[in-house]
Amino acid sequence: MSEFRLRFVKEGRAAWISHLDLLRTFQRVFIRSGMVIRHSQGFHPHPIMSFVLPLSVGQTSVCELLDFSTVEDLPCEGMAERLNPYLPEGVRVLSCAAPVHPVRDMRYLEAEVTLEYDNGVPAGAAGAVTALLLGDQVVVERRNKKKQMVDTDIRPMIESVAAREEEKALVLSVRVQGQNPGVNPALLAAAVGRHLPEMKPDFVRVRRTALLCEDGSPFC
Amino acid sequence: MDQRLERILPRVQKPARYVGGEYNAVVKEKASVDTRVAFCFPDTYEIGMSNLGMRILYQIMNDMEGVWCERVFAPWGDMEAELRQHHIPLYGLESGDSVGDFDVVAFSIGYEMAYPAVLNMLDLSGIPLRAADRGDGLKPLVIAGGTAMYNAEPLADFIDLACIGEGEEELPELLTLYREAKREGWDKPRFLRAAARIQGIYVPSLYDVTYHDDGTVAAITPRDGAPERVRKRIVQDMDKAPFPVKSIVPSTEIVHDRVTLELFRGCIRGCRFCQAGYVYRPVRCRSEKLLAEYGAAACEDSGYQEMTLSSLSTSDYPQLLELCDDLEAYCDSHHVSLSLPSLRADNFSMGLTERLSKGRKAGLTFAPEAGTQRLRDAINKNLTEEDLMESLKRAFSNGWSAVKLYYMLGLPTETDEDIIGIAEMANHVIHCWREYASNKTRGVRITVSTSWFVPKPFTAFQWEPQITREEYERRVQLLREHMTARAVTYNWHDGDTSFLEAVLARGDRRLGRVLETAFRKGAHLDAWQEYFDLSRWYEAFDECGLDPAFYANRERKREEIFPWSVISCGVGDDYLWRERERSRETVTTPDCRTRCSGCGANKMVGGVCRV
């Protein structure tokens, strides 16, 4: 038996594959590649595999992590080459290693939140947006456990925000809490739309770039 | 990906069905192809990707060098609204290119209720609906195939041609001709005249239809060398027909999310109401060993862990036992679950079901179709209540506790006694359960479902009227009153769709105007209850001055020329009429394996069917 943590990219068309569908896809990918994944015991065995931090539909990522274990002992080397021919377009394994950190040690995620403005970035947007997101509080509507929309302050979950202006876009490099509690970086854009209506972007893209431990070192 | 598309995707349900990029999707270099086919399925992605015919033809077309076939499905309402609002034309999933720019726009049409979606997809592609409005340029060539095209008349104004029968050989021949035409710069009329010479190709515009005063067809006259009769195409040898071992695995869940193994085409049974049973004749089987190989290879390539055997009547496959032995060996060692739908109620089938169920006791489904032996004989449904009860006895004593029974109301010659017979049969099932159930504490669930019989072309009942709506509702009510047992759930099919289906199934080309009018009034995805609205159709009939009852509820005379008379499915009208007469006399016809009854389909395979 071997345990693995797969690092992969999810981008392009694959951004639209949901979390559950991606799980199903990986189950089939392992079968196609001839690898036997360890299954749970019991009446309805299911393959033991899990994503460290699920990604919202439509967001892209260069740092997705999938944990799984195989029945036989296998080397990490060559895993990417072995799996990549069987993946749908837009999913690509970068590397594979034995897990170093337990999932509970994952603390922060970094992402690029791109606010697109079709008529050009409004004057002063970089400063205003940064000030908003690093201000005293950042209230957004969020679904609670009872599935009601309630106002929540997400400021405590925002670690850092840096804005840079590109052509017709403001790119925010953000670091936010990943879990316990975590915040979806898309909510930062929602906060801009709510509190700076004149700077509401025409479209928002989110690209996850890193998962980190408490001390800021890469979670791996 | 188109940036406009990217912006609407976050707002629609299940966006994965609109982006392509699945495992095994075929992407070709545009410079390497000269002919682009948009293969359109007039229903959603989940339905279309579950269609085996679509997968077979996708592979065949893409195996042609120089041809690139892409898939297009009907968008759900939310996506359609976004596409229209943002002026994004319908696109091929593989390239994202607009359907309007393709050479060939090919529809696979399984049933009549998909017609509005065909019009809607043309419209969403920016292609003029009517063939006559598309000019003389060769492209886009709009074609259609599939079972519904045995009567293509309601779509006659909109398609350039229909492919009748099986597409495996027909479609490559047509595409080869198209490429020649494109190379040599033919216009469309010239191409259509040449295409009409290919067996199985029906070009509606090359036939003039005249009508009697009473609205029935007076004559169908071919022009420009088009054949008097268009004979359907079939694959002679199923072992030589390609099976899509390496097929697209959707990244999102579809309806039939599994490997589907097609055992044979055709059916030996000859149920008199069943269009598929007649038009897919003659029976042609795949070899058992080949099937076992395909099954294993398809599981390995796809990673699917579910396999189903498919055919019109699976238990009639001659080497079913050997095949299950072979497949079971593979499936057990690879954690693949194997299922067998369309089984008959007999001991052999029950034995197989038990063996393959591996302890899972999902519900059993049977289709007696009619409540009394007399009516079952009249429709030639070779199932006796005794067989059914024997099967159920066995099933209940082995722990099964859920049974679904399917029937039709409004079958020709049906009386109230036949309808009450359905309720009685359900009661017999309960008694059988009380007597034989191994575990009574779980209770029993019996579901009886009835649909409203729709007479279809190329069946023994093609001359028959559909009973009126009032009569259908009366019969449903009658059955409800007699369905007293609490263990029985009774579901009946909503009448609106079945009525329209009956109109379109035996419609003529005058219905084109009705279709277009209904489409303009908002009929877009009418195969779905969410979107179907019969009142739109009534308005359309009114505006076009046509009476739907003329199509649905009229009994035809033997000598009437049908709108589909120009098509030949291999089974002759004389035979079908004979079957109709036998039905009236309650005389059954033996299955093809017991005795050939001379339907005529044998001529398509050189005189002798290998049943």
Coordinates of C-alpha atoms in Angstrom, one line a residue, chain A residues 12-14 16-18 21-22 24-25 27-29 31-33 36 39 43-44 47 57-58 85-90 116-118 202-203 205, chain B residues 1 3 5-10 15-16 19-23 27 93-96 249-253 257 299-305 359-360:
Chain A
G12 CA -9.8 26.0 -19.3
R13 CA -12.9 23.8 -20.0
A14 CA -12.2 21.7 -16.9
W16 CA -16.6 23.9 -15.2
I17 CA -16.4 20.3 -13.9
S18 CA -17.9 20.3 -10.4
D21 CA -17.9 15.1 -11.1
L22 CA -14.2 15.6 -10.8
R24 CA -15.9 10.5 -10.4
T25 CA -13.6 11.5 -13.2
Q27 CA -12.0 7.3 -10.2
R28 CA -12.3 6.4 -13.8
V29 CA -8.8 7.9 -14.6
I31 CA -9.1 2.6 -13.7
R32 CA -8.0 3.6 -17.2
S33 CA -4.4 3.8 -16.1
V36 CA -6.0 -0.1 -8.2
H39 CA -11.5 1.0 -1.3
F43 CA -21.4 -3.2 2.1
H44 CA -20.8 -0.4 -0.4
P47 CA -12.6 4.4 -3.5
V57 CA -17.1 25.6 -10.3
G58 CA -15.7 28.1 -12.8
P85 CA -3.0 10.6 -21.0
Y86 CA -6.3 9.6 -19.3
L87 CA -7.4 13.0 -18.1
P88 CA -10.0 15.3 -19.7
E89 CA -8.8 18.5 -21.3
G90 CA -7.8 21.1 -18.8
E116 CA -12.5 42.8 -15.4
Y117 CA -13.7 46.2 -16.5
D118 CA -14.8 46.3 -20.1
D202 CA -18.1 43.4 -15.3
F203 CA -16.7 39.9 -14.7
R205 CA -12.1 35.4 -12.5
Chain B
M1 CA -13.0 29.4 -25.0
Q3 CA -15.0 35.0 -23.7
L5 CA -19.5 32.1 -23.4
E6 CA -17.2 32.2 -20.3
R7 CA -19.2 35.0 -18.9
I8 CA -22.6 33.4 -19.1
L9 CA -21.5 29.9 -17.8
P10 CA -21.5 31.0 -14.1
P15 CA -22.3 24.4 -17.1
A16 CA -20.1 21.3 -17.7
V19 CA -18.0 23.1 -22.7
G20 CA -16.8 19.9 -24.2
G21 CA -13.2 18.7 -23.6
E22 CA -14.3 15.3 -22.3
Y23 CA -12.0 12.3 -22.4
V27 CA -10.3 17.3 -31.7
L93 CA -18.7 21.4 -28.4
E94 CA -15.3 20.4 -29.7
S95 CA -14.2 23.6 -31.5
G96 CA -16.6 26.1 -30.1
V249 CA -16.7 9.7 -21.2
P250 CA -18.7 12.8 -20.1
S251 CA -17.1 14.7 -17.2
T252 CA -20.6 15.3 -15.8
E253 CA -23.3 12.7 -15.0
D257 CA -23.6 6.7 -17.5
C299 CA -14.8 -0.8 -19.6
E300 CA -11.0 -0.6 -19.7
D301 CA -10.9 2.4 -22.0
S302 CA -13.6 4.4 -20.3
G303 CA -13.1 3.4 -16.6
Y304 CA -16.8 2.8 -16.3
Q305 CA -17.8 0.3 -13.6
G359 CA -27.9 -9.8 -3.7
R360 CA -29.0 -6.4 -4.8

